CSV table of C-alpha atoms in Angstrom, one decimal:
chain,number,residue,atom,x,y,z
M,122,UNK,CA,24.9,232.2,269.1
M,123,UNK,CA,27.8,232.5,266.3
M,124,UNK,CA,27.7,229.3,264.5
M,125,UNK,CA,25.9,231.5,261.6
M,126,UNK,CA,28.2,234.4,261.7
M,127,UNK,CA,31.7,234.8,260.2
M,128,UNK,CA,34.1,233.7,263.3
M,129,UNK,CA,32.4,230.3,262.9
M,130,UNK,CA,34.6,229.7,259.9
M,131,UNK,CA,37.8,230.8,262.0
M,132,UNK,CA,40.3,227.7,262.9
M,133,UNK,CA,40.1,228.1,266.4
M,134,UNK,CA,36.1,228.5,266.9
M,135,UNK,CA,35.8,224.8,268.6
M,136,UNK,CA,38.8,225.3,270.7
M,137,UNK,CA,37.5,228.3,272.9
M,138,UNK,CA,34.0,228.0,272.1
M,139,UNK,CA,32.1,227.6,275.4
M,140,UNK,CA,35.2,226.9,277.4
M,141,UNK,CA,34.9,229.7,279.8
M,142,UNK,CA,32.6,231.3,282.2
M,143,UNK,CA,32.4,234.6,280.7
M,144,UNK,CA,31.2,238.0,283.3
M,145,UNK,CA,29.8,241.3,281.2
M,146,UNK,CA,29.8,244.3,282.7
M,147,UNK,CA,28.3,247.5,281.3
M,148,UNK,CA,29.5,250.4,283.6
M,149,UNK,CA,27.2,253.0,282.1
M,150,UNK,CA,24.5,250.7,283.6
M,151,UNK,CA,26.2,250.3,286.7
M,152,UNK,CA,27.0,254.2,286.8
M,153,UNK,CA,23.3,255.5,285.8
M,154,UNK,CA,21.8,253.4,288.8
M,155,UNK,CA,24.1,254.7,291.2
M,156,UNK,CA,24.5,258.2,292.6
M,157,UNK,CA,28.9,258.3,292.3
M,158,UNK,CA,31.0,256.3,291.8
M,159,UNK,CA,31.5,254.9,295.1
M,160,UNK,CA,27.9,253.4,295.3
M,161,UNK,CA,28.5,252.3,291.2
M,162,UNK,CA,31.4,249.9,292.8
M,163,UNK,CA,29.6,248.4,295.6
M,164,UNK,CA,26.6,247.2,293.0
M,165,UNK,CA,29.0,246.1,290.9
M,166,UNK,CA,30.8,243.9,293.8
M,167,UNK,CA,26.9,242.7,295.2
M,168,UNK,CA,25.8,241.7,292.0
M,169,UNK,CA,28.9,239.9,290.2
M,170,UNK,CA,29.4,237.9,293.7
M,171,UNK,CA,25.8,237.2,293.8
M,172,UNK,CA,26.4,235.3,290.2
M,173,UNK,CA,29.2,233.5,291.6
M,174,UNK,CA,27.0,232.2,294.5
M,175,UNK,CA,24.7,231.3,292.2
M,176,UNK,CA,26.0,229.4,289.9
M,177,UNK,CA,28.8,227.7,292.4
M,178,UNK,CA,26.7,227.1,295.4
M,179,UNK,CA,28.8,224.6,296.5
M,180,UNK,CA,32.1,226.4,296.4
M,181,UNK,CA,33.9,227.6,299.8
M,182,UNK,CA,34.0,230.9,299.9
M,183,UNK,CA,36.0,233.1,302.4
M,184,UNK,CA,34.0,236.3,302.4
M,185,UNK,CA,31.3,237.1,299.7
M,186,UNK,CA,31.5,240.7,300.7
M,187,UNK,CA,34.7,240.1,298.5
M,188,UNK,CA,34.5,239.7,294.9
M,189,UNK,CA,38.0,239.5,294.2
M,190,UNK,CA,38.2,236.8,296.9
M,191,UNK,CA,35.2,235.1,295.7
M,192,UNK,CA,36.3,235.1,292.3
M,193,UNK,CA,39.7,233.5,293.2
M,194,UNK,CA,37.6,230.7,295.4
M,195,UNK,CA,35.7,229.8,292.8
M,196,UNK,CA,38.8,229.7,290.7
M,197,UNK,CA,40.6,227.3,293.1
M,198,UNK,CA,37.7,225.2,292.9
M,199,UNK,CA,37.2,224.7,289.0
M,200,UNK,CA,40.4,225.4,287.7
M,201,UNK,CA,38.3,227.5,285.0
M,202,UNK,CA,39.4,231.4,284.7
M,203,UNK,CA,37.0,233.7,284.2
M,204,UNK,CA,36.7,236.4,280.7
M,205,UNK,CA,35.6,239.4,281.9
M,206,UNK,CA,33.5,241.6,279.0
M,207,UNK,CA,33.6,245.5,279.9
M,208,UNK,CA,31.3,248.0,278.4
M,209,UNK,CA,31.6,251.3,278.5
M,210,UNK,CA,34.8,250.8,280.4
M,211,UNK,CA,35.7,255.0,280.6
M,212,UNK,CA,32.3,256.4,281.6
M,213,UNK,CA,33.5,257.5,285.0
M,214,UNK,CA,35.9,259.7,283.5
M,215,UNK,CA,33.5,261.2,280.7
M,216,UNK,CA,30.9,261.8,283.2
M,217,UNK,CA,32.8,262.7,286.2
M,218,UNK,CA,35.4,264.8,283.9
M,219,UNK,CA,37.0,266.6,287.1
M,220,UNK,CA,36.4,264.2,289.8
M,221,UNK,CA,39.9,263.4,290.2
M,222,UNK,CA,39.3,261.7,293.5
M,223,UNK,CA,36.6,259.5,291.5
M,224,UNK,CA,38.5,258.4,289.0
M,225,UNK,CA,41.4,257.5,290.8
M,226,UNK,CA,38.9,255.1,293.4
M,227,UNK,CA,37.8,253.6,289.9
M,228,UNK,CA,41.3,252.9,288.7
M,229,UNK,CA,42.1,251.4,291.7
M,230,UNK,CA,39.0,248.8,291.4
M,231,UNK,CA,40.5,248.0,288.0
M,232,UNK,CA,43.7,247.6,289.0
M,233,UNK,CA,42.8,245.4,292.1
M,234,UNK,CA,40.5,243.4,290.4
M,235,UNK,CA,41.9,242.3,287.2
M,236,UNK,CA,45.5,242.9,287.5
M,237,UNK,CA,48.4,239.6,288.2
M,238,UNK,CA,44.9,237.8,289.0
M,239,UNK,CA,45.1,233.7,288.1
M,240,UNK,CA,41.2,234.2,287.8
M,241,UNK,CA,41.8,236.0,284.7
M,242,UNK,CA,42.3,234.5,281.2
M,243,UNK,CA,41.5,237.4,279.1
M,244,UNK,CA,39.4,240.6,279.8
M,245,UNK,CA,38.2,243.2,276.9
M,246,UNK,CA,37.2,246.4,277.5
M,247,UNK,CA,35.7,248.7,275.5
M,248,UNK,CA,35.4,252.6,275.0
M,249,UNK,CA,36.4,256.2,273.1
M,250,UNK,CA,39.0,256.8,276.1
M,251,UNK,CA,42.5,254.9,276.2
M,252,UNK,CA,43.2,254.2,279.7
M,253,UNK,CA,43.8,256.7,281.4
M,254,UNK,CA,47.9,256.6,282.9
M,255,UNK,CA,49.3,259.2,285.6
M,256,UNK,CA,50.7,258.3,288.7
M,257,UNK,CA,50.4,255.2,290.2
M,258,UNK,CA,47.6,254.7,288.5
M,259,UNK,CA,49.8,253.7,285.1
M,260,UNK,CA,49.1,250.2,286.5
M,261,UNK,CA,46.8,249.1,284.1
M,262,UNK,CA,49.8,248.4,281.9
M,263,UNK,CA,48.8,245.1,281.2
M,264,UNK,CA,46.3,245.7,278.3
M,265,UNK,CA,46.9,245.8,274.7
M,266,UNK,CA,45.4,249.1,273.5
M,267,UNK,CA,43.5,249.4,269.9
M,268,UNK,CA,42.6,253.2,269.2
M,269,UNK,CA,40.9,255.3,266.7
M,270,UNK,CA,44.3,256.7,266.2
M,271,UNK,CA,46.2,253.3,266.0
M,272,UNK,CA,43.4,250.1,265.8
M,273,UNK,CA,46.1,247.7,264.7
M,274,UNK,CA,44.7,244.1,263.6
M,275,UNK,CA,41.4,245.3,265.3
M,276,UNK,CA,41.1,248.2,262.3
M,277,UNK,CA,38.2,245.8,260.5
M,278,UNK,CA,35.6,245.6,263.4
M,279,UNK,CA,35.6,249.2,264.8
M,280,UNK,CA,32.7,249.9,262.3
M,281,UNK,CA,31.4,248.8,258.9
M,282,UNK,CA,33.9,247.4,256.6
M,283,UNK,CA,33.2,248.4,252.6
M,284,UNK,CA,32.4,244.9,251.9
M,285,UNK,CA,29.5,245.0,254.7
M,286,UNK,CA,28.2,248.2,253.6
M,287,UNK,CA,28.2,247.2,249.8
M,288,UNK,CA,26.4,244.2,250.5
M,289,UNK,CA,23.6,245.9,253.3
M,290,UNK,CA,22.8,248.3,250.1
M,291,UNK,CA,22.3,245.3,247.8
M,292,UNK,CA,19.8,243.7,250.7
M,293,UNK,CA,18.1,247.1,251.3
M,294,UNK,CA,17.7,248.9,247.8
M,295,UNK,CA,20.4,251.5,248.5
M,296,UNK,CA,22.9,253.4,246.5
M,297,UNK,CA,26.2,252.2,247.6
M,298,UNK,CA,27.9,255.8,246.3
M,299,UNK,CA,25.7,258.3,248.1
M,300,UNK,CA,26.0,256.1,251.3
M,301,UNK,CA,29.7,256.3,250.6
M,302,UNK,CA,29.7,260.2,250.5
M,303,UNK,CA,27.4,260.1,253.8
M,304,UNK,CA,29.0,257.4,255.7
M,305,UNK,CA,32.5,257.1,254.9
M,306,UNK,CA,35.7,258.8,255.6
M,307,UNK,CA,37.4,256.2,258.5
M,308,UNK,CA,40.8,255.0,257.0
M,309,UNK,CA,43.2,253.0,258.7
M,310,UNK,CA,46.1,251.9,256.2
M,311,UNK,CA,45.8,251.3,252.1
M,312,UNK,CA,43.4,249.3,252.4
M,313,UNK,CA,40.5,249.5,255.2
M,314,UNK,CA,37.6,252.5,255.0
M,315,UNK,CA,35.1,252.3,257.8
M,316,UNK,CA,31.8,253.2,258.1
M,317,UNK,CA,29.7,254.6,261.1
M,318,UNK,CA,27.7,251.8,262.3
M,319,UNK,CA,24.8,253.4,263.5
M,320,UNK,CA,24.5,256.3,260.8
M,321,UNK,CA,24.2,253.0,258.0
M,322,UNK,CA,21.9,250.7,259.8
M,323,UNK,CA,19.5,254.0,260.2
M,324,UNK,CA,19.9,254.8,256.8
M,325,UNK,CA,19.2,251.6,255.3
M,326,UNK,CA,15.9,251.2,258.0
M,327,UNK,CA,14.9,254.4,256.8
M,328,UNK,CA,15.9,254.1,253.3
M,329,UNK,CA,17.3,257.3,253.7
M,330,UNK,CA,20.3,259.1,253.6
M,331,UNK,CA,20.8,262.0,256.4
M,332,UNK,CA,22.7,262.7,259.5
M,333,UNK,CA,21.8,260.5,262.1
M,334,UNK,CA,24.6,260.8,264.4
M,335,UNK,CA,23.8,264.5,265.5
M,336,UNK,CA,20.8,263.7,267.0
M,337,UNK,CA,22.8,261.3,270.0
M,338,UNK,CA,23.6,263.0,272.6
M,339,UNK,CA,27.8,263.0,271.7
M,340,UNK,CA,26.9,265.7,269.4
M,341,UNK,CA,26.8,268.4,272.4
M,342,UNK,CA,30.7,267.2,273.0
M,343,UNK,CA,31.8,268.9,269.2
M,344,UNK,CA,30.5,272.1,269.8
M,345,UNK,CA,31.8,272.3,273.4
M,346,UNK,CA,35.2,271.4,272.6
M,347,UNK,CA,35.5,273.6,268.9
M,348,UNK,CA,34.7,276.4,271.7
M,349,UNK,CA,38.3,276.0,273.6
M,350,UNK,CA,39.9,278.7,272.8
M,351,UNK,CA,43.5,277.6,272.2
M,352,UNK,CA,45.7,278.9,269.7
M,353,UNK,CA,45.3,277.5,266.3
M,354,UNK,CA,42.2,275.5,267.0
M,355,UNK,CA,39.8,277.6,265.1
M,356,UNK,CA,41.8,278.0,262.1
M,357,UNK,CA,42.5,274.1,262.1
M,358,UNK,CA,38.9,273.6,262.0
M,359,UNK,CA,38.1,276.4,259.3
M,360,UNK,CA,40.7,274.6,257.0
M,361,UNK,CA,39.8,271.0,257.4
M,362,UNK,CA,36.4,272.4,256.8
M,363,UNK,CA,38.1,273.0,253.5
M,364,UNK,CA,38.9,270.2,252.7
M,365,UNK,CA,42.9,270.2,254.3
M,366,UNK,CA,44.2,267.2,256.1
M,367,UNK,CA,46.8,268.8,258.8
M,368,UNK,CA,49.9,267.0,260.8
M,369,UNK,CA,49.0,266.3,264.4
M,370,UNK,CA,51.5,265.3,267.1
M,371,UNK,CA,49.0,262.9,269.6
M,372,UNK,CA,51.7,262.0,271.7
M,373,UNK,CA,50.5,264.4,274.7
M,374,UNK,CA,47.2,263.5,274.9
M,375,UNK,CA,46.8,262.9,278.5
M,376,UNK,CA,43.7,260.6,277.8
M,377,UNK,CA,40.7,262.3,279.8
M,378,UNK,CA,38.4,265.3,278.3
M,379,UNK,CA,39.7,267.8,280.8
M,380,UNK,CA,43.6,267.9,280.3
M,381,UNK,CA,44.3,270.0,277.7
M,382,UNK,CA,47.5,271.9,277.0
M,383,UNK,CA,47.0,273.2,273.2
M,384,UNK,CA,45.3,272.7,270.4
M,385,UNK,CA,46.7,269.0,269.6
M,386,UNK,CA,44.6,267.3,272.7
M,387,UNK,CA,41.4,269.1,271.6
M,388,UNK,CA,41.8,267.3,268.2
M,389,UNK,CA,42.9,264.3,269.9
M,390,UNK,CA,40.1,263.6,271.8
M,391,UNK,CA,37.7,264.6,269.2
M,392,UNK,CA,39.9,261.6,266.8
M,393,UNK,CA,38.7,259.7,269.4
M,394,UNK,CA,35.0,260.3,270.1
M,395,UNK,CA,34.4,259.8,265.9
M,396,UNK,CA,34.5,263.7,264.8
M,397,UNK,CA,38.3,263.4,263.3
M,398,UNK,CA,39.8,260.5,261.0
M,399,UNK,CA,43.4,260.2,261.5
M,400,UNK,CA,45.9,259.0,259.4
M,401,UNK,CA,48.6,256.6,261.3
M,402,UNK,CA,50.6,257.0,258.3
M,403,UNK,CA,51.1,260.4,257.7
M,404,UNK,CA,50.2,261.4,261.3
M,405,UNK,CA,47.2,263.8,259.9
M,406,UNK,CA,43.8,264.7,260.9
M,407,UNK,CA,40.9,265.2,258.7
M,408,UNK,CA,37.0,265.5,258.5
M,409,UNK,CA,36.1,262.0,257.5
M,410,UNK,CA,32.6,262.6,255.5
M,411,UNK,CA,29.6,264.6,255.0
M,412,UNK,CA,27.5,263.6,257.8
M,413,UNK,CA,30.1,264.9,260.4
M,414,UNK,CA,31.2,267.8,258.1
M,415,UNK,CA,27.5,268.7,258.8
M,416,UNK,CA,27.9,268.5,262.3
M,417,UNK,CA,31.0,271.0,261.9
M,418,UNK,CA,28.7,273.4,260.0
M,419,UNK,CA,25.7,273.2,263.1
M,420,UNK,CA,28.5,273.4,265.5
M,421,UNK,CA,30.4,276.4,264.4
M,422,UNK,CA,27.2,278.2,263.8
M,423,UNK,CA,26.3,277.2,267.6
M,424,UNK,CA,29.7,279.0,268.8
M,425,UNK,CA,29.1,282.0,267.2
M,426,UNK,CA,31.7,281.9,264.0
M,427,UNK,CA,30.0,284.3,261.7
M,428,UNK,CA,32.8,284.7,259.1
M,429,UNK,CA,32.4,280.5,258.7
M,430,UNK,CA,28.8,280.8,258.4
M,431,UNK,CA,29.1,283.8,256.0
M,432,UNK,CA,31.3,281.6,253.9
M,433,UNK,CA,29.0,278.6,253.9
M,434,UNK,CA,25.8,280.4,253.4
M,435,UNK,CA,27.1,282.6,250.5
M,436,UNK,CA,28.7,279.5,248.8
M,437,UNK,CA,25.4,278.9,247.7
M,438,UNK,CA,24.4,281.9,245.6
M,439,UNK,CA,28.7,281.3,244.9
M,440,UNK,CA,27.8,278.3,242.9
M,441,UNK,CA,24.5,279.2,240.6
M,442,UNK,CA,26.9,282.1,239.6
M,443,UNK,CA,29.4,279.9,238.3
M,444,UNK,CA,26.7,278.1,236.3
M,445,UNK,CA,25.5,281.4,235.0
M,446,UNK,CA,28.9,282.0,234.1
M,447,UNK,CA,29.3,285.4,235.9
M,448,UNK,CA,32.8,285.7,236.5
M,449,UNK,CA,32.8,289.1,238.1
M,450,UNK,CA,30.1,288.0,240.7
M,451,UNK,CA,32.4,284.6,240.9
M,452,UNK,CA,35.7,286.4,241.8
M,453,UNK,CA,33.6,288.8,243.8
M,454,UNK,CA,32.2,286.1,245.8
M,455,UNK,CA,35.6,284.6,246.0
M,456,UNK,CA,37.3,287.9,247.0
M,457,UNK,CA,34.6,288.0,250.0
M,458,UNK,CA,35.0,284.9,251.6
M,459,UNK,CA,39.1,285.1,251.2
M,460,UNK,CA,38.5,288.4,253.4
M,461,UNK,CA,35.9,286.8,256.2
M,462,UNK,CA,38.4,283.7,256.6
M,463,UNK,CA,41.5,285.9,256.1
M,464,UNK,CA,43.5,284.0,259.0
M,465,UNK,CA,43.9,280.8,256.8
M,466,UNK,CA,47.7,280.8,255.5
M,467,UNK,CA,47.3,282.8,251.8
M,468,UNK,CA,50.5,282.5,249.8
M,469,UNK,CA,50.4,280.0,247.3
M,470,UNK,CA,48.1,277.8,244.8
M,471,UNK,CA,47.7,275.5,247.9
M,472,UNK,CA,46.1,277.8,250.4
M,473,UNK,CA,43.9,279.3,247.5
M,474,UNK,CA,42.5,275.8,247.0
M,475,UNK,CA,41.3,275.9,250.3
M,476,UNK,CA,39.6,278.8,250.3
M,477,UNK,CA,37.7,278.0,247.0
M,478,UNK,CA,36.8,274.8,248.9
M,479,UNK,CA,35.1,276.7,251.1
M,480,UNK,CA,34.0,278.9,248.9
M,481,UNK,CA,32.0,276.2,247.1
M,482,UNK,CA,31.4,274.5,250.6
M,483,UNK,CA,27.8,273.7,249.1
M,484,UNK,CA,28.4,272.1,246.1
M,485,UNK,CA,28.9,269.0,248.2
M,486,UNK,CA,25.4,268.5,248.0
M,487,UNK,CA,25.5,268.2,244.4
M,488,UNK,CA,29.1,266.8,243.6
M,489,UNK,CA,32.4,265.0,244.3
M,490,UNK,CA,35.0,267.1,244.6
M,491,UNK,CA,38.4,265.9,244.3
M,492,UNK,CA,41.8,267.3,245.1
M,493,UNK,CA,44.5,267.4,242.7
M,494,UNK,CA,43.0,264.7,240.3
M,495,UNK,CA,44.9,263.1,237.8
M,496,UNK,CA,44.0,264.0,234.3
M,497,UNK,CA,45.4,264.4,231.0
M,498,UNK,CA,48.8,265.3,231.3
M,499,UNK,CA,48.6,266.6,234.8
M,500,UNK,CA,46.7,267.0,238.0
M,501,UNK,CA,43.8,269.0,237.9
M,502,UNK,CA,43.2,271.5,240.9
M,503,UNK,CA,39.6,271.2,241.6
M,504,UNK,CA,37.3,268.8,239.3
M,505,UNK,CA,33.7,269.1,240.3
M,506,UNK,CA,31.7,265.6,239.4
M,507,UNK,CA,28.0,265.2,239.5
M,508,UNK,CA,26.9,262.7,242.1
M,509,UNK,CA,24.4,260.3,241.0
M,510,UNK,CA,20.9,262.0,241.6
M,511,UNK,CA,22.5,265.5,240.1
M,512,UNK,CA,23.3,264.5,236.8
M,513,UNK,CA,21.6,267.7,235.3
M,514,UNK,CA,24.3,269.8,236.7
M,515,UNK,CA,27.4,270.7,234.9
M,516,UNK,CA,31.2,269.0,235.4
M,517,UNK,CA,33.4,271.6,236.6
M,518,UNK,CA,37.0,272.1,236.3
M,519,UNK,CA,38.6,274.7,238.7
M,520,UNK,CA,41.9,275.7,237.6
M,521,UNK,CA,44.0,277.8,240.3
M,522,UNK,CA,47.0,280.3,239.6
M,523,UNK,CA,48.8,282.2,242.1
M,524,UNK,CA,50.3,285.8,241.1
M,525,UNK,CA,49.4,284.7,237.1
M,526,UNK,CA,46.5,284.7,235.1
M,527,UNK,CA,43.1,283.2,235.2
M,528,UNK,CA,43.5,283.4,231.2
M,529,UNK,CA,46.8,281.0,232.0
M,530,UNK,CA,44.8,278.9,234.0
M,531,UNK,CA,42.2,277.9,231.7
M,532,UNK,CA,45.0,277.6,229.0
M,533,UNK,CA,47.1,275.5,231.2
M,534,UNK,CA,43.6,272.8,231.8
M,535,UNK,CA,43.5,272.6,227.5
M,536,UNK,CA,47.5,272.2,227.0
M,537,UNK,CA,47.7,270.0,229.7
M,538,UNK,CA,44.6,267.9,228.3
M,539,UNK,CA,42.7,267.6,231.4
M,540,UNK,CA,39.3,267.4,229.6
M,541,UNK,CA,40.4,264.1,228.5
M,542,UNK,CA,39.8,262.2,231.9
M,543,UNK,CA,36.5,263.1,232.0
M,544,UNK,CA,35.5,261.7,228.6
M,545,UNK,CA,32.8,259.4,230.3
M,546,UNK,CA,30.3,262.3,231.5
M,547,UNK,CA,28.0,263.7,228.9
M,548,UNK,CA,26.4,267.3,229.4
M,549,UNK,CA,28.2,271.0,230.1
M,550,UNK,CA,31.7,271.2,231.0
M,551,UNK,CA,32.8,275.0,232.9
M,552,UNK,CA,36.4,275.5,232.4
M,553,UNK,CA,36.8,277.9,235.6
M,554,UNK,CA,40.3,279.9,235.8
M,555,UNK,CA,40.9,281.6,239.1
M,556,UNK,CA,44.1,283.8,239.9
M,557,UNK,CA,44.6,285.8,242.8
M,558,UNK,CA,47.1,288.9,242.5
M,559,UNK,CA,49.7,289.3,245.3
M,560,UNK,CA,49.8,293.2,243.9
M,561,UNK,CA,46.4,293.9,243.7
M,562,UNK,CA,45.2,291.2,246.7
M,563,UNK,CA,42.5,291.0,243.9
M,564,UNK,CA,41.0,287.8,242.0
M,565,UNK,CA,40.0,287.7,238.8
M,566,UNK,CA,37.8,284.8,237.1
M,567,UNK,CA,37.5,283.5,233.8
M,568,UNK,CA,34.7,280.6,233.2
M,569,UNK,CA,34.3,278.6,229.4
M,570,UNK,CA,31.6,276.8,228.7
M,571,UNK,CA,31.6,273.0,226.6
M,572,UNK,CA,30.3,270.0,226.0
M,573,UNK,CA,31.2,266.7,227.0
């Protein structure tokens, strides 16, 4: 079964290969053919004991209405412990989110049966929760936990490493960039980006790129949680819309989707159920790619945030205005969405960049747009790069001054050289100089047109 994948070549693979009876148990399964939870446990018991019977026949069992005790007379007759393989280990508490008195019956299974046991020799579970800890019930202490927020030496298999999705584009025909854009976004450390599994197998089936991951049934979860309203929850996710990456304190996170105390577990939870990268680093959350920044758009649309939507619609119209060169419809343009988001932070360069992300939220469709890029003799504000298939449309530098000039902006992006980073892209080149006015609460724009 793995002699043709990579763990073959791993030191160890003839030492533990086949060396233990192995038991896999899928609790969604379990769950979905039961009516609670109580019912879920007693098929569990009936079936794993019924395993045991049937592959020890022979052994002398105490009680097989017992699958703890079963387990352990098996174990005292083969001197082989058992790995136990769970799926879907937290379903109970996603689907039976205020069942307390559920949960905590489930818990206590988990403790009971795998805890201080001599049957066990290693058991993996798997799930978006970490295990839940209050009370008593803390007593599943004895796992090692891997997280989207802190995977650890697991980082490499929670999705699609680089190197994997490189080579699945080379076997299916695919453009490793635009599935980059789509797909990407998952960063744990320097050195690890991952990619959502699902999203690039159906892309490559399909040999196309689009949002896949909307259409499973986790979707509903973003668009009931961006609902909460706690304080600073919808400007978080209007300005990581943007394009910010904000501090986040996860510590308080009580580990269910029902205990929240501010805006922190909201964005916790959705780190772990895929709709938030975090950086263990620098203790940030962000939107990880396009394919979930979608899923932001359908979602804050869905909850009734018409100053967003304004924004994103009219970012369109935005855009073809900057290629025409109209700088009074561009500041104009700028001017509105600054007032329809005006609860994002506005007093310096760094808050204006955000709201020209948004602004220009779709000219993702057409380019990579990156932050503070270096160039020349100095970091450029906004650069707008043509993807791939949009070649035809022009590179775009955005410039940004606070209380100054959009004059001195545009002279600031020729003194400073930044033309001369860009020097492999033929076609236009807009030189775009924004200022806003702290007198006036005004911006002004000031677009020049080159070639590369």
């Amino acid at each position: 079964m793995f002699q043709n994948l990579a763990i073959a070549d791993c030191k160890n693979f003839e030492t533990y290969l086949n060396k233990y009876d192995v038991i896999m148990l899928n609790m969604q399964e379990f769950l979905s053919r039961t009516q609670n939870v109580e019912k879920m446990l007693d098929r569990l018991k009936r079936m794993v004991v019924r395993d045991l019977v049937k592959e020890y026949p022979d052994a002398d069992y105490f009680d097989t209405e017992d699958v703890i005790q079963s387990m352990q007379d098996v174990y005292v007759e083969t001197g082989k412990p058992f790995i136990i393989i769970i799926d879907e280990w937290d379903c109970v508490l996603r689907e039976y989110k205020t069942d307390f008195e559920a949960q905590k019956n489930y818990l206590d299974f988990l403790r009971d049966f795998l805890k201080d046991k001599g049957y066990i020799h290693l058991v993996y579970m798997t799930g978006i929760l970490p295990i839940k800890k209050y009370g008593t019930h803390s007593a599943l202490n004895m796992f090692d936990e891997y997280s989207m927020t802190n995977p650890g030496p697991l980082a490499e298999y929670v999705g699609f490493t680089a190197k994997e999705v490189e080579e699945l584009c080379l076997q299916y025909g695919m453009d490793y960039e635009e599935t980059k854009h789509w797909y990407d976004g998952y960063r744990f450390g320097e050195d690890i980006h991952i990619y959502s599994p699902r999203s690039v197998v159906s892309a490559m089936l399909n040999r196309q790129f689009d949002n896949y991951w909307n259409q499973t049934e986790s979707f509903e979860a973003l668009k009931i949680y961006i609902e909460m309203n706690f304080d600073g929850l919808r400007d978080s996710v209007i300005e990581m819309m943007a394009g910010a990456e904000l501090p986040i304190d996860i510590r308080n996170f009580k580990n269910d989707m029902t205990t929240f105390h501010g805006y922190e577990d909201v964005l916790t939870l959705l780190i772990h159920l895929g709709y938030l990268g975090y950086d263990f680093k620098s203790k940030k959350v962000f939107i990880p790619n396009s394919e979930v920044a979608e899923g932001y758009v359908t979602a804050v649309e869905a909850a009734g945030w018409e100053e967003v939507m304004f924004a994103v619609r009219d970012s369109v119209l935005l855009l073809h205005k900057t290629w025409d060169g109209d700088e009074t419809a561009v500041a104009e343009g700028i001017e509105a969405v600054h007032l329809e988001t005006s609860h994002l932070q506005y007093n310096d360069e760094n808050a204006l960049s955000y709201t020209l992300s948004l602004a220009y939220y779709s000219a993702k469709q057409y380019y990579t747009i990156i932050r503070e890029m270096p160039s020349g003799k100095g970091f450029a504000d906004l650069i707008f790069l043509p993807r791939k298939n949009h070649t035809d449309k022009p590179v775009m530098i955005l410039e940004l001054k606070w209380n100054q000039s959009a004059i001195g902006a545009i002279k600031q992006v020729k003194e400073k050289q930044y033309i001369k980073a860009l020097e492999s892209y033929q076609g236009d080149l807009l030189l775009v100089g924004v200022n806003y006015s702290k007198k006036t609460r005004k911006h002004e724009c000031k677009i020049e047109r080159w070639k590369l």
